[in-house]
Short mmCIF file of C-alpha atoms in Angstrom, two decimals:
data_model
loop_
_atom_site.label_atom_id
_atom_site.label_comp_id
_atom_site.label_asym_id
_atom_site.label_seq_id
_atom_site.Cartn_x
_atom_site.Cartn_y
_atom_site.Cartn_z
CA UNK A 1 0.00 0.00 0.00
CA UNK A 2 0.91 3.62 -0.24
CA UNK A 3 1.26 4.65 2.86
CA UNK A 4 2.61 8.39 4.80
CA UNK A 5 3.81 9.17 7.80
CA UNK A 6 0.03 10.67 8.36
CA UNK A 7 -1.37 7.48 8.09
CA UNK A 8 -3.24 8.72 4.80
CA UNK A 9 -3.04 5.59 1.82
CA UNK A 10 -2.89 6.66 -1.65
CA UNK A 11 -5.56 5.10 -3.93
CA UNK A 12 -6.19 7.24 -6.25
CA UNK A 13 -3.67 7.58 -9.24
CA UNK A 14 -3.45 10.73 -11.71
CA UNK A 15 -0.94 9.96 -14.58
CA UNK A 16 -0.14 12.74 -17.14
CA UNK A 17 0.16 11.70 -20.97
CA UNK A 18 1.26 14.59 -22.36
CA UNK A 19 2.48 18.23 -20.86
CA UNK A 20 0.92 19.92 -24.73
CA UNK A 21 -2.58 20.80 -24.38
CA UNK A 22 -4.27 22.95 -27.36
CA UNK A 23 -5.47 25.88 -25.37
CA UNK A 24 -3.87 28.51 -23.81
CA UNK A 25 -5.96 28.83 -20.90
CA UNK A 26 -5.14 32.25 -18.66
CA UNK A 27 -4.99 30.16 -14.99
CA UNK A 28 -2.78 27.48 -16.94
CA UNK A 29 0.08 28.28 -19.47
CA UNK A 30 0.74 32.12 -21.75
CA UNK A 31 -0.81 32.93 -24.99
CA UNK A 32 2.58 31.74 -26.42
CA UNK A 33 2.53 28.26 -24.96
CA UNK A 34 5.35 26.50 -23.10
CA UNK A 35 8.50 24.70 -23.94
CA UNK A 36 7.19 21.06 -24.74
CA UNK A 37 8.90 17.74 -23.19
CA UNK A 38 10.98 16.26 -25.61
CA UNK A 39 9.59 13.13 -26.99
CA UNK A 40 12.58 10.72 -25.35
CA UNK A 41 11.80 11.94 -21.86
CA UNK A 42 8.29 11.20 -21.72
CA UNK A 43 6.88 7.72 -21.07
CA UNK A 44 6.21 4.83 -23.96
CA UNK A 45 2.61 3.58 -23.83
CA UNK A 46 4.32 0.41 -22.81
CA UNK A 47 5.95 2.17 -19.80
CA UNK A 48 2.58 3.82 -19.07
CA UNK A 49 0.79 0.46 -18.90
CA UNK A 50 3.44 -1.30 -17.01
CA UNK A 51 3.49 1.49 -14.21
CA UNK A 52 -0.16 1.87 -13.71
CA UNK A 53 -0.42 -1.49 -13.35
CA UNK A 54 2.04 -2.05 -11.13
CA UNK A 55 0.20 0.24 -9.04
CA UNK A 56 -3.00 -1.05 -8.93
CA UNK A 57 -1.77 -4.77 -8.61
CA UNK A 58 1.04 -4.47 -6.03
CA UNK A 59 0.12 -0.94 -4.20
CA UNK A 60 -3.52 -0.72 -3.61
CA UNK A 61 -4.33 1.84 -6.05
CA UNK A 62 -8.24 1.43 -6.95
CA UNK A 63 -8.95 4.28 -9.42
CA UNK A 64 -6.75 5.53 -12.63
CA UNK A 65 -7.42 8.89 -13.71
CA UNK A 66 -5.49 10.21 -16.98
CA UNK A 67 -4.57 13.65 -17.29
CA UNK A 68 -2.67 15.99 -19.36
CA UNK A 69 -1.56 18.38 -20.74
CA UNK A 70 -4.41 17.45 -22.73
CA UNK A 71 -4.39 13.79 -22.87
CA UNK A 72 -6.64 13.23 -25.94
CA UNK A 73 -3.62 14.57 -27.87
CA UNK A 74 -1.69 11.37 -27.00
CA UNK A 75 -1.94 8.77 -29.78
CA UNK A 76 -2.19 5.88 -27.77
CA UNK A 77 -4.70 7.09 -25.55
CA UNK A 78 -7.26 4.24 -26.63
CA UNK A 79 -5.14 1.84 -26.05
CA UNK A 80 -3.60 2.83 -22.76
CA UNK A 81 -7.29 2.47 -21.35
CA UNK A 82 -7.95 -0.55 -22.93
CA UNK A 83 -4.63 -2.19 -21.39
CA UNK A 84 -5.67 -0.29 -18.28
CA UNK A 85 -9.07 -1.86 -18.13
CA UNK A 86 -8.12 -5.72 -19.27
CA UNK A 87 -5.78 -6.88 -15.93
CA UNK A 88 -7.61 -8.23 -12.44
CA UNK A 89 -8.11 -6.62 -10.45
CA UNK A 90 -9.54 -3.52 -12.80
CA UNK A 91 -9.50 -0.07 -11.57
CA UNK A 92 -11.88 2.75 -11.99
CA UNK A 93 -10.53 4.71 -15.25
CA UNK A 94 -11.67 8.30 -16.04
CA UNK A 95 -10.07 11.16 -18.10
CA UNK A 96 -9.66 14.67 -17.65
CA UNK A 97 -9.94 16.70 -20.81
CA UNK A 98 -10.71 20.24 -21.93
CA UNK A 99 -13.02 18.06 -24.45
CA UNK A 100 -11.88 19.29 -27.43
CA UNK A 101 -11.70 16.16 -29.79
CA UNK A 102 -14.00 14.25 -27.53
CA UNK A 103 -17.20 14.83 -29.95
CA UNK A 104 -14.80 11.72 -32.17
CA UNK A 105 -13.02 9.49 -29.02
CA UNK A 106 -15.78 9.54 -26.62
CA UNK A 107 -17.22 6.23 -28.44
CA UNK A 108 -14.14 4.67 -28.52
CA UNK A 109 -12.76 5.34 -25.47
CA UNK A 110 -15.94 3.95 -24.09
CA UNK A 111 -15.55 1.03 -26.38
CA UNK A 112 -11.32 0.57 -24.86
CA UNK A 113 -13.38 0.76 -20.77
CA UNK A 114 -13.19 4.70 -20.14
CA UNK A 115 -15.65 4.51 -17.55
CA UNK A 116 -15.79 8.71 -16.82
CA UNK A 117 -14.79 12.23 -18.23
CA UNK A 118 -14.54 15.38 -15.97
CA UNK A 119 -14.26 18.22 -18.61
CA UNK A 120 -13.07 21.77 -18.17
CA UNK A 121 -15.50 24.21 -19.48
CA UNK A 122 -15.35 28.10 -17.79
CA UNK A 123 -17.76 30.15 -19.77
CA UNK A 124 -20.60 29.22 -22.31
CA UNK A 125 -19.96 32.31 -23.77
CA UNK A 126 -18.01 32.04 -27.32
CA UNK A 127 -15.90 35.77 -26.69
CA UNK A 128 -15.26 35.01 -23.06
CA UNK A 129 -13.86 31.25 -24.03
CA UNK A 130 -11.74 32.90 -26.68
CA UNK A 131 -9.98 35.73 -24.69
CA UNK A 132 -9.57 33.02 -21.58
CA UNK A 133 -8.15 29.97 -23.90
CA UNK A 134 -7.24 32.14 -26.52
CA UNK A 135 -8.29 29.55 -29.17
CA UNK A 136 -11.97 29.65 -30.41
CA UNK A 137 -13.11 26.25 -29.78
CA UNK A 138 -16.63 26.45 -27.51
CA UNK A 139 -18.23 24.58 -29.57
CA UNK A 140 -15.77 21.77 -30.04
CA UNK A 141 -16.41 21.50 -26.25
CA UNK A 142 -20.31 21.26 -25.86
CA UNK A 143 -20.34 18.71 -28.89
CA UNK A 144 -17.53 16.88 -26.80
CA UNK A 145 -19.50 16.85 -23.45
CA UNK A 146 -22.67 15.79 -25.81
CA UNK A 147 -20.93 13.15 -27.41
CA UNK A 148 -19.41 11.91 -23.95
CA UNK A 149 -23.04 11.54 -22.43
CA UNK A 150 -24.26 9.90 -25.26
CA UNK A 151 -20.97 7.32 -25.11
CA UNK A 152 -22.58 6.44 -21.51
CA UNK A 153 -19.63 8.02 -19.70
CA UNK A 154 -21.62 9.16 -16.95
CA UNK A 155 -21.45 11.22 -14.90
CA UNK A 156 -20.33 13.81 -17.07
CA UNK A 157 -18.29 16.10 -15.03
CA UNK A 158 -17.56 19.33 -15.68
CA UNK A 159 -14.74 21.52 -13.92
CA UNK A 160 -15.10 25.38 -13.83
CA UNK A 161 -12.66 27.67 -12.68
CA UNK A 162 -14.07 31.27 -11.93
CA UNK A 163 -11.65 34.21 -12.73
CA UNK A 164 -12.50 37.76 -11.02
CA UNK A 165 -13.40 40.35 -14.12
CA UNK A 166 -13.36 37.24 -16.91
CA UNK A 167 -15.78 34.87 -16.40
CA UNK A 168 -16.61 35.59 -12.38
CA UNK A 169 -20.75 36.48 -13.57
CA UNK A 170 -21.23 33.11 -15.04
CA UNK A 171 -21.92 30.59 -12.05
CA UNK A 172 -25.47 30.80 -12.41
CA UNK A 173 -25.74 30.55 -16.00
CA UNK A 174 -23.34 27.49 -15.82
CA UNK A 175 -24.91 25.62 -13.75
CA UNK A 176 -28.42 25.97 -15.07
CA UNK A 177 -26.78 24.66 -18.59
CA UNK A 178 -25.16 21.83 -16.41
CA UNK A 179 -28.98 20.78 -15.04
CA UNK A 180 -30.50 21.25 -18.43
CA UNK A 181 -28.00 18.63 -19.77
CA UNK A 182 -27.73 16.03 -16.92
CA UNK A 183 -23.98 16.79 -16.43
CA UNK A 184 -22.45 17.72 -13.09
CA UNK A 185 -20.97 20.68 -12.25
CA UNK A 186 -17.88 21.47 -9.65
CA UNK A 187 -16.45 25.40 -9.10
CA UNK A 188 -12.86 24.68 -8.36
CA UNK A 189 -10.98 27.45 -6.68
CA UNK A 190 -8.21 28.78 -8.47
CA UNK A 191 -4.99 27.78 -7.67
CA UNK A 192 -1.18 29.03 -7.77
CA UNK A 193 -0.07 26.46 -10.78
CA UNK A 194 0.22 28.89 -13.43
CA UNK A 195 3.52 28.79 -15.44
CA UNK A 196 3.12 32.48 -15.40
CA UNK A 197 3.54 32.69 -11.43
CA UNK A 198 0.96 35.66 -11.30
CA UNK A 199 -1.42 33.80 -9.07
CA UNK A 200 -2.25 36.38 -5.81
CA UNK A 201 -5.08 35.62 -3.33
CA UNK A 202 -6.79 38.69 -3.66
CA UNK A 203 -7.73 37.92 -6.99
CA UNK A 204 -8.94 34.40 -6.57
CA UNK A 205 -13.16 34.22 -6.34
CA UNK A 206 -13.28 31.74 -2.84
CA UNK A 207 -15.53 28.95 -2.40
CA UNK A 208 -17.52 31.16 0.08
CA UNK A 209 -17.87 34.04 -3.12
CA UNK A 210 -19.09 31.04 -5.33
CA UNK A 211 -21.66 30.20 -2.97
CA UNK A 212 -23.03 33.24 -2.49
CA UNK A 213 -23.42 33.87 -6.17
CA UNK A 214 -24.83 30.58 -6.65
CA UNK A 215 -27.37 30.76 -3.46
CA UNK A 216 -28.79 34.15 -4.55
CA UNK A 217 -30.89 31.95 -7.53
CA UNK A 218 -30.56 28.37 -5.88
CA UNK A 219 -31.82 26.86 -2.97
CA UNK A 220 -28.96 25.00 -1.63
CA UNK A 221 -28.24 22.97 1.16
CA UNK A 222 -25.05 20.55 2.04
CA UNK A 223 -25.37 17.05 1.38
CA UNK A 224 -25.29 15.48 4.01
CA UNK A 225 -26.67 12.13 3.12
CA UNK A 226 -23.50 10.88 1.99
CA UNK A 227 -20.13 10.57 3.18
CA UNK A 228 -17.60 12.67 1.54
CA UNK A 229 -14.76 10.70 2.30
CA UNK A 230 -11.36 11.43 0.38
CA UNK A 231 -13.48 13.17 -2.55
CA UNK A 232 -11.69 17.07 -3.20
CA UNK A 233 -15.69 18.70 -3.52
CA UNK A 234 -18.35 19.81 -1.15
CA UNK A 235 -21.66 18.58 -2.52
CA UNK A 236 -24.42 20.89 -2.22
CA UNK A 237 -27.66 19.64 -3.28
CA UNK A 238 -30.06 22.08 -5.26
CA UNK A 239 -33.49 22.33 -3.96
CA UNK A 240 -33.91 19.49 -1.92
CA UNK A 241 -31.88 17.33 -4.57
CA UNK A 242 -31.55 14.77 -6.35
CA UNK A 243 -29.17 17.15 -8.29
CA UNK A 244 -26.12 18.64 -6.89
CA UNK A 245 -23.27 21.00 -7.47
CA UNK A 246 -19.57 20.91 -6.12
CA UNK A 247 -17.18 23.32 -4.83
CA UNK A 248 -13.26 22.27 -4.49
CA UNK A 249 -12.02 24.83 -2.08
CA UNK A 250 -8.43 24.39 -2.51
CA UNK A 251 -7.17 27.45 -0.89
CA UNK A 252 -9.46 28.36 1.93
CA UNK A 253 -11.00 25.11 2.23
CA UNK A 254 -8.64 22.39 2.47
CA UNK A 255 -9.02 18.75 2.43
CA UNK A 256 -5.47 17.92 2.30
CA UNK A 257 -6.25 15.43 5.52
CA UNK A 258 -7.92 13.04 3.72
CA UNK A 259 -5.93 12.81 0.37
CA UNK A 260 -5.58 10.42 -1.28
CA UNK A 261 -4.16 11.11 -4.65
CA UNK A 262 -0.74 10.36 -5.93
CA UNK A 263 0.36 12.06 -8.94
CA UNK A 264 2.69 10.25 -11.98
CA UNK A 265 3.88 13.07 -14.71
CA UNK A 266 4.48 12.06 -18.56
CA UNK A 267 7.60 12.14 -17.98
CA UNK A 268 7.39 9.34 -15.80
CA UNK A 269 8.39 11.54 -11.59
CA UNK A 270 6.06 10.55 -8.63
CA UNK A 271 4.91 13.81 -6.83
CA UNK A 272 2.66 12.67 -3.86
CA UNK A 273 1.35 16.25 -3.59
CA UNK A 274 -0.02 18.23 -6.50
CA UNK A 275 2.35 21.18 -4.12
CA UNK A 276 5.17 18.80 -4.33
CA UNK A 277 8.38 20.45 -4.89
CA UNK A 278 10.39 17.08 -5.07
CA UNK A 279 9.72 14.14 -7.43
CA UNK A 280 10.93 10.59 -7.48
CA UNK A 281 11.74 9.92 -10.92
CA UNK A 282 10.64 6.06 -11.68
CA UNK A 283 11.71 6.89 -15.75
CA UNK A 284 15.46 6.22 -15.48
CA UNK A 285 15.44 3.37 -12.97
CA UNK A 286 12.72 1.61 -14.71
CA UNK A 287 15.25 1.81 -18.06
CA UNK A 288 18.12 1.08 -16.36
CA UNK A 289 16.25 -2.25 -15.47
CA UNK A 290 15.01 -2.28 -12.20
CA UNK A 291 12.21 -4.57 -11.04
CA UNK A 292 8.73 -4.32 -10.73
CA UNK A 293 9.52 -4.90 -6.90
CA UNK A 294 12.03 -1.97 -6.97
CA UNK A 295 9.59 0.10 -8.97
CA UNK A 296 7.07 -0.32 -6.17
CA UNK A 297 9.83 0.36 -2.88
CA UNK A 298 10.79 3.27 -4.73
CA UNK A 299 7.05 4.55 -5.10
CA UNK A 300 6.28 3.79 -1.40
CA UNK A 301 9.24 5.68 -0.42
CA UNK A 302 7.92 8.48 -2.15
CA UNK A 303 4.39 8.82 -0.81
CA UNK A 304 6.07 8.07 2.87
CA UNK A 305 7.85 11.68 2.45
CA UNK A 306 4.47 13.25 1.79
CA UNK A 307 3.74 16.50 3.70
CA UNK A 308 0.84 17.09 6.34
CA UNK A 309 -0.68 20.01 3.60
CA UNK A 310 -0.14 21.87 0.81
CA UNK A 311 0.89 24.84 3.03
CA UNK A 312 -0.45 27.81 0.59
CA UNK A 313 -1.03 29.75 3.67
CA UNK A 314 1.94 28.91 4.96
CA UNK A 315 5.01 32.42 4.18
CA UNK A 316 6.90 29.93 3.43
CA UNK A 317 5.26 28.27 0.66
CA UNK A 318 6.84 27.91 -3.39
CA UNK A 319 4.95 27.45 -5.84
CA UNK A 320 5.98 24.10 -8.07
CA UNK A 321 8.26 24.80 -10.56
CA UNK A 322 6.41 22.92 -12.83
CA UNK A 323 2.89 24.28 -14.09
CA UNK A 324 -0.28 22.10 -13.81
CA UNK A 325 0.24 21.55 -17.25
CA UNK A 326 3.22 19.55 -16.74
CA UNK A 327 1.61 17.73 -13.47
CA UNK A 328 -1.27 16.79 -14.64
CA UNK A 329 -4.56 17.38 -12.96
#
């Protein structure tokens, strides 16, 4: 098992395909885009496969998410899932995506045992989307999302960021689209793992701000029927229920106390925080031929080391080096 010193076991996996994504998204990466990973460094699909599965057969990890970058961009996506999906015991495998390209994959990802999509959509409005992404592609997204319901990768997810002066007036409008459509909203808070470093607090809209926008046309109250465990959102339900909407207070609300994500970038470095400002790099001792059992003491050795919290209140925190582009989400 992956185990810290907090007594908090890491089941949850997020492995990053690919640090390229095709937006430019203002919270994420510049207009210009990023110095790319060169191909050598980052994982084979065969070194993909043969580290998540190590991970779910020898260290108790239960649910696979992939991540980018923008992970429909990698080739081999299809068949990473399906090689994912075909060992005993079979984790849960979902994909985080900005959706673009999904409207074509969603079918076949399905198809490979995709069981889930969480999709990152901030505005609904085509002017808005083009000056935050800075790539006009709105409407590659809602044909995605469509085409991801209609796949039966449910539930559809969808991941908003709200940016103060941008897209900060669009909570309610969001979420109405999200019950029209059956998909399932979550507000994330947003967070200091821009490549740009320009982050501030001040500017942030907190999960407290969300709510308040949100309860001035909603009726909502916390749902308390079910146990959040580990998961990163507060569930609100929306007059009386059944449906629901999430907040992932980060910042001012965190949950770093019952984590229980470990992170694997493409280029093939542990981080056991998404804050981490070490890595344990599996890459070069897994091709200079160490063992699957090596592999695994390595890994362990790595969550271990895992801090108590993120510490973004902390004066002494530093930002990662690397941008959530390169971590994966």
């Amino acid at each position: 098992m992956l185990v810290d010193t907090f007594g908090r076991t890491a089941t949850d996996l997020r492995v990053s395909l690919t640090d390229r994504c095709n937006l430019r998204c203002a919270y994420c990466m510049p207009p210009e885009g990023l110095d790319w990973l060169p191909k050598p460094e980052l994982l084979t699909d065969d070194e993909v496969v043969r580290l998540v599965g190590l991970a779910v057969r020898d260290l108790g990890v239960t649910e696979v998410r992939y991540t980018g970058g923008e992970p429909l961009l990698r080739r081999g996506l299809a068949d990473i899932v399906r090689r994912t999906a075909e060992p005993a015991p079979r984790p849960q495998i979902s994909l985080t995506t900005n959706g673009i390209g999904l409207d074509r994959l969603a079918a076949p990802l399905a198809e490979a045992g995709l069981d889930r999509v969480n999709v990152s959509l901030d505005t609904l409005d085509r002017e808005t989307f083009r000056r935050l992404a800075h790539r006009d592609r709105l409407e590659d997204v809602l044909r995605g999302l469509a085409a991801a319901r209609a796949a039966g990768l449910e539930p559809v997810k969808i991941n908003t960021v709200l940016m103060r002066g941008i897209n900060d007036g669009e909570a309610v409008p969001l979420l109405r689209y999200c019950l029209e459509h059956g998909y399932r909203l979550r507000f994330i808070e947003q967070m200091p793992l821009d490549a740009q470093h320009g982050w501030t607090r001040k500017d942030m809209i907190t999960a407290d701000e969300i709510l308040d926008r949100l309860s001035a046309e909603f009726d909502l109250a916390p749902d308390t029927a079910h146990d959040r465990g580990s998961a990163p959102a507060e569930s609100f339900l929306i007059g009386g229920g059944p449906e629901t909407v999430g907040v992932i207070g980060s910042v001012t609300r965190p949950f770093c106390g019952a984590c229980d994500r470990v992170r694997l970038t493409a280029d093939g470095q542990i981080r056991n925080c998404l804050f981490a400002t070490e890595e344990s790099n599996l890459r070069d001792a897994m091709r200079d031929g160490a063992t699957d059992a090596e592999l695994a003491e390595r890994w362990r050795k790595a969550v271990w080391a895992k801090r108590a919290g993120h510490g973004i209140d902390d004066p002494s925190f530093l930002q990662p080096a690397r941008p959530m582009s390169a971590i994966g989400g």
